[in-house]
Amino acid sequence: MKRGTIRLLAVVLVALLGAACSVTRYIPEDAYLLHKVHIETDRETPRRERIPKEEFAKFIRQTPNKRVLGVNFYVWLYEQADSSKHNGWNNWKRRIGEEAVLLDENYTTRSAQNLKIFMDSKGFFRSTSAFEIDTTRRRRASVTYRVQQREPYHIRSLDYEFRDHKLEPIILADTVNTLLKVGERFDITVLDAERERIAVYLKDLGYYNFTVGNIEYVADTLRSDR
């Protein structure tokens, strides 16, 4: 191995060790660096109905900083920049590095609420979401979100109401192409897609002023049998 390569590796190793030891040095006394975020899904929900973790992850408001070999190198690099100087070297550190993500329990609470709302939108109205925060002496925090989907609601029946009765025979004749099927799981995404489909269908027939806003839906979930 060439001497230059060895020196470069030594510099990188020293930088990583420095990042591992001092990354929390500039964090306020009452704050914690967000170290890990984990989502525990409901294993009791059948696999075919289970929402993938990747879908839940979209609704988490705070995620940890990027790491190199498990070390917060980018946070360390950002902290090395002198805030009083705006030369190329310091600007590079701020551009490549990342400001430390500090745990904010308001975001954590809102994330748990988002998870519940998302599960409701997919028909899991009896779902629950909760979180747990673990902290260490090194002022790092790990957040675990726990979601339980439970049994979903399914579509029992579909009914149509028309304010403009001239549209009734036109739309009912096209229900063979509807995206909504009796027996399938309730899903707001599909309901909204059906609104879009009907609006496009009517525009193709010459109703150019008709929009998605002309279509509303009401879902009755008060029955006890889901």
PDB file of C-alpha atoms in Angstrom:
ATOM      1  CA  MET A   1       0.000   0.000   0.000  1.00  0.00           C
ATOM      2  CA  LYS A   2       1.376   3.429  -0.996  1.00  0.00           C
ATOM      3  CA  ARG A   3       2.457   5.861   1.703  1.00  0.00           C
ATOM      4  CA  GLY A   4      -0.054   8.495   0.478  1.00  0.00           C
ATOM      5  CA  THR A   5      -2.915   6.021   0.761  1.00  0.00           C
ATOM      6  CA  ILE A   6      -1.863   5.074   4.290  1.00  0.00           C
ATOM      7  CA  ARG A   7      -1.801   8.741   5.311  1.00  0.00           C
ATOM      8  CA  LEU A   8      -5.244   9.289   3.825  1.00  0.00           C
ATOM      9  CA  LEU A   9      -6.658   6.303   5.700  1.00  0.00           C
ATOM     10  CA  ALA A  10      -5.040   7.550   8.885  1.00  0.00           C
ATOM     11  CA  VAL A  11      -6.631  10.973   8.452  1.00  0.00           C
ATOM     12  CA  VAL A  12     -10.045   9.413   7.819  1.00  0.00           C
ATOM     13  CA  LEU A  13      -9.665   7.161  10.872  1.00  0.00           C
ATOM     14  CA  VAL A  14      -8.708  10.093  13.082  1.00  0.00           C
ATOM     15  CA  ALA A  15     -11.679  12.088  11.778  1.00  0.00           C
ATOM     16  CA  LEU A  16     -14.074   9.234  12.510  1.00  0.00           C
ATOM     17  CA  LEU A  17     -12.643   8.764  15.994  1.00  0.00           C
ATOM     18  CA  GLY A  18     -12.989  12.475  16.619  1.00  0.00           C
ATOM     19  CA  ALA A  19     -16.564  12.395  15.402  1.00  0.00           C
ATOM     20  CA  ALA A  20     -17.360   9.437  17.654  1.00  0.00           C
ATOM     21  CA  CYS A  21     -15.969  11.160  20.746  1.00  0.00           C
ATOM     22  CA  SER A  22     -17.028  14.778  20.379  1.00  0.00           C
ATOM     23  CA  VAL A  23     -20.217  14.951  18.342  1.00  0.00           C
ATOM     24  CA  THR A  24     -22.376  15.814  21.385  1.00  0.00           C
ATOM     25  CA  ARG A  25     -19.957  18.421  22.744  1.00  0.00           C
ATOM     26  CA  TYR A  26     -21.894  21.325  21.247  1.00  0.00           C
ATOM     27  CA  ILE A  27     -25.359  20.046  22.105  1.00  0.00           C
ATOM     28  CA  PRO A  28     -27.245  22.032  24.811  1.00  0.00           C
ATOM     29  CA  GLU A  29     -27.327  20.456  28.268  1.00  0.00           C
ATOM     30  CA  ASP A  30     -31.050  19.656  28.156  1.00  0.00           C
ATOM     31  CA  ALA A  31     -31.032  18.273  24.594  1.00  0.00           C
ATOM     32  CA  TYR A  32     -30.434  14.840  23.059  1.00  0.00           C
ATOM     33  CA  LEU A  33     -29.053  13.870  19.677  1.00  0.00           C
ATOM     34  CA  LEU A  34     -31.592  11.760  17.796  1.00  0.00           C
ATOM     35  CA  HIS A  35     -29.644   8.532  17.377  1.00  0.00           C
ATOM     36  CA  LYS A  36     -32.137   5.949  16.129  1.00  0.00           C
ATOM     37  CA  VAL A  37     -35.749   5.713  14.989  1.00  0.00           C
ATOM     38  CA  HIS A  38     -37.400   2.305  14.873  1.00  0.00           C
ATOM     39  CA  ILE A  39     -40.915   1.297  13.818  1.00  0.00           C
ATOM     40  CA  GLU A  40     -42.453  -1.859  15.282  1.00  0.00           C
ATOM     41  CA  THR A  41     -45.371  -3.095  13.203  1.00  0.00           C
ATOM     42  CA  ASP A  42     -48.256  -5.288  14.296  1.00  0.00           C
ATOM     43  CA  ARG A  43     -47.293  -8.925  13.693  1.00  0.00           C
ATOM     44  CA  GLU A  44     -50.825 -10.062  14.569  1.00  0.00           C
ATOM     45  CA  THR A  45     -52.156  -8.449  11.383  1.00  0.00           C
ATOM     46  CA  PRO A  46     -52.211 -10.950   8.467  1.00  0.00           C
ATOM     47  CA  ARG A  47     -49.234 -10.421   6.151  1.00  0.00           C
ATOM     48  CA  ARG A  48     -51.494  -9.676   3.174  1.00  0.00           C
ATOM     49  CA  GLU A  49     -53.043  -6.778   5.130  1.00  0.00           C
ATOM     50  CA  ARG A  50     -49.880  -5.567   6.862  1.00  0.00           C
ATOM     51  CA  ILE A  51     -48.704  -2.100   5.842  1.00  0.00           C
ATOM     52  CA  PRO A  52     -44.965  -2.112   4.957  1.00  0.00           C
ATOM     53  CA  LYS A  53     -42.617  -0.234   7.286  1.00  0.00           C
ATOM     54  CA  GLU A  54     -41.503   1.927   4.358  1.00  0.00           C
ATOM     55  CA  GLU A  55     -45.034   3.333   4.133  1.00  0.00           C
ATOM     56  CA  PHE A  56     -45.055   4.229   7.828  1.00  0.00           C
ATOM     57  CA  ALA A  57     -41.601   5.819   7.577  1.00  0.00           C
ATOM     58  CA  LYS A  58     -42.980   8.561   5.300  1.00  0.00           C
ATOM     59  CA  PHE A  59     -44.939  10.013   8.225  1.00  0.00           C
ATOM     60  CA  ILE A  60     -42.082  10.298  10.738  1.00  0.00           C
ATOM     61  CA  ARG A  61     -41.287  13.997  11.266  1.00  0.00           C
ATOM     62  CA  GLN A  62     -37.713  13.526  12.538  1.00  0.00           C
ATOM     63  CA  THR A  63     -35.041  11.121  11.315  1.00  0.00           C
ATOM     64  CA  PRO A  64     -31.415  10.748  12.514  1.00  0.00           C
ATOM     65  CA  ASN A  65     -28.443  12.291  10.759  1.00  0.00           C
ATOM     66  CA  LYS A  66     -26.532  10.253   8.191  1.00  0.00           C
ATOM     67  CA  ARG A  67     -23.680   8.201   9.618  1.00  0.00           C
ATOM     68  CA  VAL A  68     -20.427   6.729   8.300  1.00  0.00           C
ATOM     69  CA  LEU A  69     -19.539   3.332   9.748  1.00  0.00           C
ATOM     70  CA  GLY A  70     -21.996   4.035  12.547  1.00  0.00           C
ATOM     71  CA  VAL A  71     -20.378   7.391  13.392  1.00  0.00           C
ATOM     72  CA  ASN A  72     -21.991  10.849  13.083  1.00  0.00           C
ATOM     73  CA  PHE A  73     -19.256  12.114  10.780  1.00  0.00           C
ATOM     74  CA  TYR A  74     -21.463  14.677   9.000  1.00  0.00           C
ATOM     75  CA  VAL A  75     -22.574  16.266  12.274  1.00  0.00           C
ATOM     76  CA  TRP A  76     -18.970  16.408  13.461  1.00  0.00           C
ATOM     77  CA  LEU A  77     -17.871  18.025  10.185  1.00  0.00           C
ATOM     78  CA  TYR A  78     -20.629  20.637  10.439  1.00  0.00           C
ATOM     79  CA  GLU A  79     -19.564  21.458  14.003  1.00  0.00           C
ATOM     80  CA  GLN A  80     -15.968  22.050  12.872  1.00  0.00           C
ATOM     81  CA  ALA A  81     -17.055  25.052  10.807  1.00  0.00           C
ATOM     82  CA  ASP A  82     -16.354  28.434  12.386  1.00  0.00           C
ATOM     83  CA  SER A  83     -19.659  30.315  12.302  1.00  0.00           C
ATOM     84  CA  SER A  84     -17.808  33.663  12.409  1.00  0.00           C
ATOM     85  CA  LYS A  85     -15.938  32.954   9.178  1.00  0.00           C
ATOM     86  CA  HIS A  86     -17.416  32.576   5.704  1.00  0.00           C
ATOM     87  CA  ASN A  87     -14.444  31.444   3.678  1.00  0.00           C
ATOM     88  CA  GLY A  88     -14.467  28.508   1.251  1.00  0.00           C
ATOM     89  CA  TRP A  89     -13.174  25.979   3.799  1.00  0.00           C
ATOM     90  CA  ASN A  90     -15.853  26.742   6.404  1.00  0.00           C
ATOM     91  CA  ASN A  91     -18.599  26.959   3.775  1.00  0.00           C
ATOM     92  CA  TRP A  92     -17.564  23.519   2.500  1.00  0.00           C
ATOM     93  CA  LYS A  93     -17.869  22.055   6.000  1.00  0.00           C
ATOM     94  CA  ARG A  94     -21.366  23.485   6.408  1.00  0.00           C
ATOM     95  CA  ARG A  95     -22.427  22.358   2.926  1.00  0.00           C
ATOM     96  CA  ILE A  96     -21.178  18.776   3.248  1.00  0.00           C
ATOM     97  CA  GLY A  97     -21.923  18.407   6.952  1.00  0.00           C
ATOM     98  CA  GLU A  98     -25.299  18.268   8.679  1.00  0.00           C
ATOM     99  CA  GLU A  99     -26.646  20.221  11.603  1.00  0.00           C
ATOM    100  CA  ALA A 100     -27.377  17.873  14.498  1.00  0.00           C
ATOM    101  CA  VAL A 101     -30.951  16.577  14.639  1.00  0.00           C
ATOM    102  CA  LEU A 102     -32.021  17.078  18.252  1.00  0.00           C
ATOM    103  CA  LEU A 103     -34.936  15.162  19.695  1.00  0.00           C
ATOM    104  CA  ASP A 104     -38.129  17.243  19.643  1.00  0.00           C
ATOM    105  CA  GLU A 105     -40.974  15.513  21.476  1.00  0.00           C
ATOM    106  CA  ASN A 106     -43.518  17.703  19.700  1.00  0.00           C
ATOM    107  CA  TYR A 107     -42.431  16.167  16.418  1.00  0.00           C
ATOM    108  CA  THR A 108     -42.457  12.721  18.010  1.00  0.00           C
ATOM    109  CA  THR A 109     -46.051  13.166  19.209  1.00  0.00           C
ATOM    110  CA  ARG A 110     -47.156  14.496  15.840  1.00  0.00           C
ATOM    111  CA  SER A 111     -45.450  11.576  14.099  1.00  0.00           C
ATOM    112  CA  ALA A 112     -47.437   9.102  16.208  1.00  0.00           C
ATOM    113  CA  GLN A 113     -50.626  11.007  15.356  1.00  0.00           C
ATOM    114  CA  ASN A 114     -49.700  10.894  11.661  1.00  0.00           C
ATOM    115  CA  LEU A 115     -49.282   7.118  11.854  1.00  0.00           C
ATOM    116  CA  LYS A 116     -52.774   6.764  13.340  1.00  0.00           C
ATOM    117  CA  ILE A 117     -54.329   9.016  10.680  1.00  0.00           C
ATOM    118  CA  PHE A 118     -52.556   7.051   7.941  1.00  0.00           C
ATOM    119  CA  MET A 119     -53.854   3.714   9.270  1.00  0.00           C
ATOM    120  CA  ASP A 120     -57.370   5.163   9.460  1.00  0.00           C
ATOM    121  CA  SER A 121     -57.096   6.226   5.813  1.00  0.00           C
ATOM    122  CA  LYS A 122     -56.331   2.603   4.930  1.00  0.00           C
ATOM    123  CA  GLY A 123     -59.414   1.307   6.750  1.00  0.00           C
ATOM    124  CA  PHE A 124     -57.813   0.378  10.075  1.00  0.00           C
ATOM    125  CA  PHE A 125     -60.103   2.513  12.227  1.00  0.00           C
ATOM    126  CA  ARG A 126     -59.404   0.518  15.391  1.00  0.00           C
ATOM    127  CA  SER A 127     -55.664   0.984  15.032  1.00  0.00           C
ATOM    128  CA  THR A 128     -53.417   2.524  17.662  1.00  0.00           C
ATOM    129  CA  SER A 129     -49.998   4.148  17.626  1.00  0.00           C
ATOM    130  CA  ALA A 130     -47.632   4.924  20.484  1.00  0.00           C
ATOM    131  CA  PHE A 131     -43.970   5.776  21.018  1.00  0.00           C
ATOM    132  CA  GLU A 132     -41.213   5.233  23.544  1.00  0.00           C
ATOM    133  CA  ILE A 133     -38.071   7.318  24.006  1.00  0.00           C
ATOM    134  CA  ASP A 134     -34.851   5.852  25.409  1.00  0.00           C
ATOM    135  CA  THR A 135     -31.962   8.147  26.343  1.00  0.00           C
ATOM    136  CA  THR A 136     -28.340   7.448  27.273  1.00  0.00           C
ATOM    137  CA  ARG A 137     -25.742   9.220  29.393  1.00  0.00           C
ATOM    138  CA  ARG A 138     -23.984  10.175  26.174  1.00  0.00           C
ATOM    139  CA  ARG A 139     -27.008  12.381  25.427  1.00  0.00           C
ATOM    140  CA  ARG A 140     -28.347  10.284  22.616  1.00  0.00           C
ATOM    141  CA  ALA A 141     -32.002   9.364  22.165  1.00  0.00           C
ATOM    142  CA  SER A 142     -33.672   6.453  20.401  1.00  0.00           C
ATOM    143  CA  VAL A 143     -37.357   6.561  19.485  1.00  0.00           C
ATOM    144  CA  THR A 144     -39.472   3.447  18.956  1.00  0.00           C
ATOM    145  CA  TYR A 145     -42.900   3.779  17.354  1.00  0.00           C
ATOM    146  CA  ARG A 146     -45.327   0.915  17.911  1.00  0.00           C
ATOM    147  CA  VAL A 147     -48.329   0.550  15.620  1.00  0.00           C
ATOM    148  CA  GLN A 148     -51.213  -1.892  15.860  1.00  0.00           C
ATOM    149  CA  GLN A 149     -53.406  -2.090  12.785  1.00  0.00           C
ATOM    150  CA  ARG A 150     -55.976  -4.546  14.088  1.00  0.00           C
ATOM    151  CA  GLU A 151     -58.871  -5.672  11.875  1.00  0.00           C
ATOM    152  CA  PRO A 152     -59.656  -3.427   8.881  1.00  0.00           C
ATOM    153  CA  TYR A 153     -63.027  -2.185   7.672  1.00  0.00           C
ATOM    154  CA  HIS A 154     -64.337  -3.412   4.314  1.00  0.00           C
ATOM    155  CA  ILE A 155     -66.840  -1.970   1.862  1.00  0.00           C
ATOM    156  CA  ARG A 156     -70.300  -3.416   2.528  1.00  0.00           C
ATOM    157  CA  SER A 157     -72.236  -1.483  -0.111  1.00  0.00           C
ATOM    158  CA  LEU A 158     -72.074   1.462  -2.511  1.00  0.00           C
ATOM    159  CA  ASP A 159     -74.819   4.016  -3.134  1.00  0.00           C
ATOM    160  CA  TYR A 160     -74.955   7.073  -5.394  1.00  0.00           C
ATOM    161  CA  GLU A 161     -76.796  10.352  -4.816  1.00  0.00           C
ATOM    162  CA  PHE A 162     -77.159  12.948  -7.584  1.00  0.00           C
ATOM    163  CA  ARG A 163     -77.822  16.662  -7.284  1.00  0.00           C
ATOM    164  CA  ASP A 164     -78.000  16.848 -11.071  1.00  0.00           C
ATOM    165  CA  HIS A 165     -80.240  13.942 -12.064  1.00  0.00           C
ATOM    166  CA  LYS A 166     -79.236  14.288 -15.722  1.00  0.00           C
ATOM    167  CA  LEU A 167     -75.892  12.764 -14.747  1.00  0.00           C
ATOM    168  CA  GLU A 168     -77.452   9.753 -13.032  1.00  0.00           C
ATOM    169  CA  PRO A 169     -77.905   7.459 -16.068  1.00  0.00           C
ATOM    170  CA  ILE A 170     -74.503   8.508 -17.467  1.00  0.00           C
ATOM    171  CA  ILE A 171     -72.527   7.673 -14.332  1.00  0.00           C
ATOM    172  CA  LEU A 172     -74.485   4.563 -13.391  1.00  0.00           C
ATOM    173  CA  ALA A 173     -73.899   3.179 -16.879  1.00  0.00           C
ATOM    174  CA  ASP A 174     -70.142   3.478 -16.232  1.00  0.00           C
ATOM    175  CA  THR A 175     -70.066   1.816 -12.804  1.00  0.00           C
ATOM    176  CA  VAL A 176     -68.783  -1.336 -14.478  1.00  0.00           C
ATOM    177  CA  ASN A 177     -65.421   0.489 -14.559  1.00  0.00           C
ATOM    178  CA  THR A 178     -65.492   1.664 -10.948  1.00  0.00           C
ATOM    179  CA  LEU A 179     -62.392   1.226  -8.802  1.00  0.00           C
ATOM    180  CA  LEU A 180     -64.574   0.513  -5.749  1.00  0.00           C
ATOM    181  CA  LYS A 181     -65.513  -3.102  -5.136  1.00  0.00           C
ATOM    182  CA  VAL A 182     -67.836  -4.478  -2.473  1.00  0.00           C
ATOM    183  CA  GLY A 183     -65.864  -6.618  -0.043  1.00  0.00           C
ATOM    184  CA  GLU A 184     -62.547  -4.852  -0.556  1.00  0.00           C
ATOM    185  CA  ARG A 185     -60.777  -2.973   2.219  1.00  0.00           C
ATOM    186  CA  PHE A 186     -61.727   0.663   2.751  1.00  0.00           C
ATOM    187  CA  ASP A 187     -58.981   2.894   1.365  1.00  0.00           C
ATOM    188  CA  ILE A 188     -59.210   6.667   0.983  1.00  0.00           C
ATOM    189  CA  THR A 189     -56.572   6.552  -1.771  1.00  0.00           C
ATOM    190  CA  VAL A 190     -58.889   4.400  -3.887  1.00  0.00           C
ATOM    191  CA  LEU A 191     -61.883   6.627  -3.111  1.00  0.00           C
ATOM    192  CA  ASP A 192     -59.985   9.696  -4.277  1.00  0.00           C
ATOM    193  CA  ALA A 193     -58.811   7.856  -7.394  1.00  0.00           C
ATOM    194  CA  GLU A 194     -62.456   7.022  -8.162  1.00  0.00           C
ATOM    195  CA  ARG A 195     -63.371  10.696  -7.923  1.00  0.00           C
ATOM    196  CA  GLU A 196     -60.599  11.473 -10.417  1.00  0.00           C
ATOM    197  CA  ARG A 197     -61.769   8.698 -12.726  1.00  0.00           C
ATOM    198  CA  ILE A 198     -65.385   9.929 -12.783  1.00  0.00           C
ATOM    199  CA  ALA A 199     -64.295  13.525 -13.410  1.00  0.00           C
ATOM    200  CA  VAL A 200     -62.118  12.490 -16.371  1.00  0.00           C
ATOM    201  CA  TYR A 201     -64.931  10.290 -17.728  1.00  0.00           C
ATOM    202  CA  LEU A 202     -67.406  13.202 -17.704  1.00  0.00           C
ATOM    203  CA  LYS A 203     -64.914  15.611 -19.257  1.00  0.00           C
ATOM    204  CA  ASP A 204     -64.356  13.133 -22.095  1.00  0.00           C
ATOM    205  CA  LEU A 205     -68.115  13.279 -22.683  1.00  0.00           C
ATOM    206  CA  GLY A 206     -68.036  17.071 -22.963  1.00  0.00           C
ATOM    207  CA  TYR A 207     -68.671  18.180 -19.370  1.00  0.00           C
ATOM    208  CA  TYR A 208     -65.585  20.393 -19.459  1.00  0.00           C
ATOM    209  CA  ASN A 209     -66.440  22.395 -16.327  1.00  0.00           C
ATOM    210  CA  PHE A 210     -66.902  19.292 -14.193  1.00  0.00           C
ATOM    211  CA  THR A 211     -64.151  18.854 -11.571  1.00  0.00           C
ATOM    212  CA  VAL A 212     -63.221  16.509  -8.756  1.00  0.00           C
ATOM    213  CA  GLY A 213     -64.631  19.143  -6.386  1.00  0.00           C
ATOM    214  CA  ASN A 214     -68.116  18.300  -7.670  1.00  0.00           C
ATOM    215  CA  ILE A 215     -67.825  14.813  -6.169  1.00  0.00           C
ATOM    216  CA  GLU A 216     -68.089  14.080  -2.455  1.00  0.00           C
ATOM    217  CA  TYR A 217     -68.245  10.843  -0.537  1.00  0.00           C
ATOM    218  CA  VAL A 218     -69.431   9.881   2.916  1.00  0.00           C
ATOM    219  CA  ALA A 219     -68.241   6.700   4.609  1.00  0.00           C
ATOM    220  CA  ASP A 220     -70.503   5.282   7.319  1.00  0.00           C
ATOM    221  CA  THR A 221     -68.378   3.302   9.777  1.00  0.00           C
ATOM    222  CA  LEU A 222     -70.817   3.213  12.689  1.00  0.00           C
ATOM    223  CA  ARG A 223     -71.758  -0.453  12.257  1.00  0.00           C
ATOM    224  CA  SER A 224     -70.054  -2.705  14.789  1.00  0.00           C
ATOM    225  CA  ASP A 225     -69.089  -5.457  12.325  1.00  0.00           C
ATOM    226  CA  ARG A 226     -66.419  -3.393  10.487  1.00  0.00           C
TER     227      ARG A 226
END
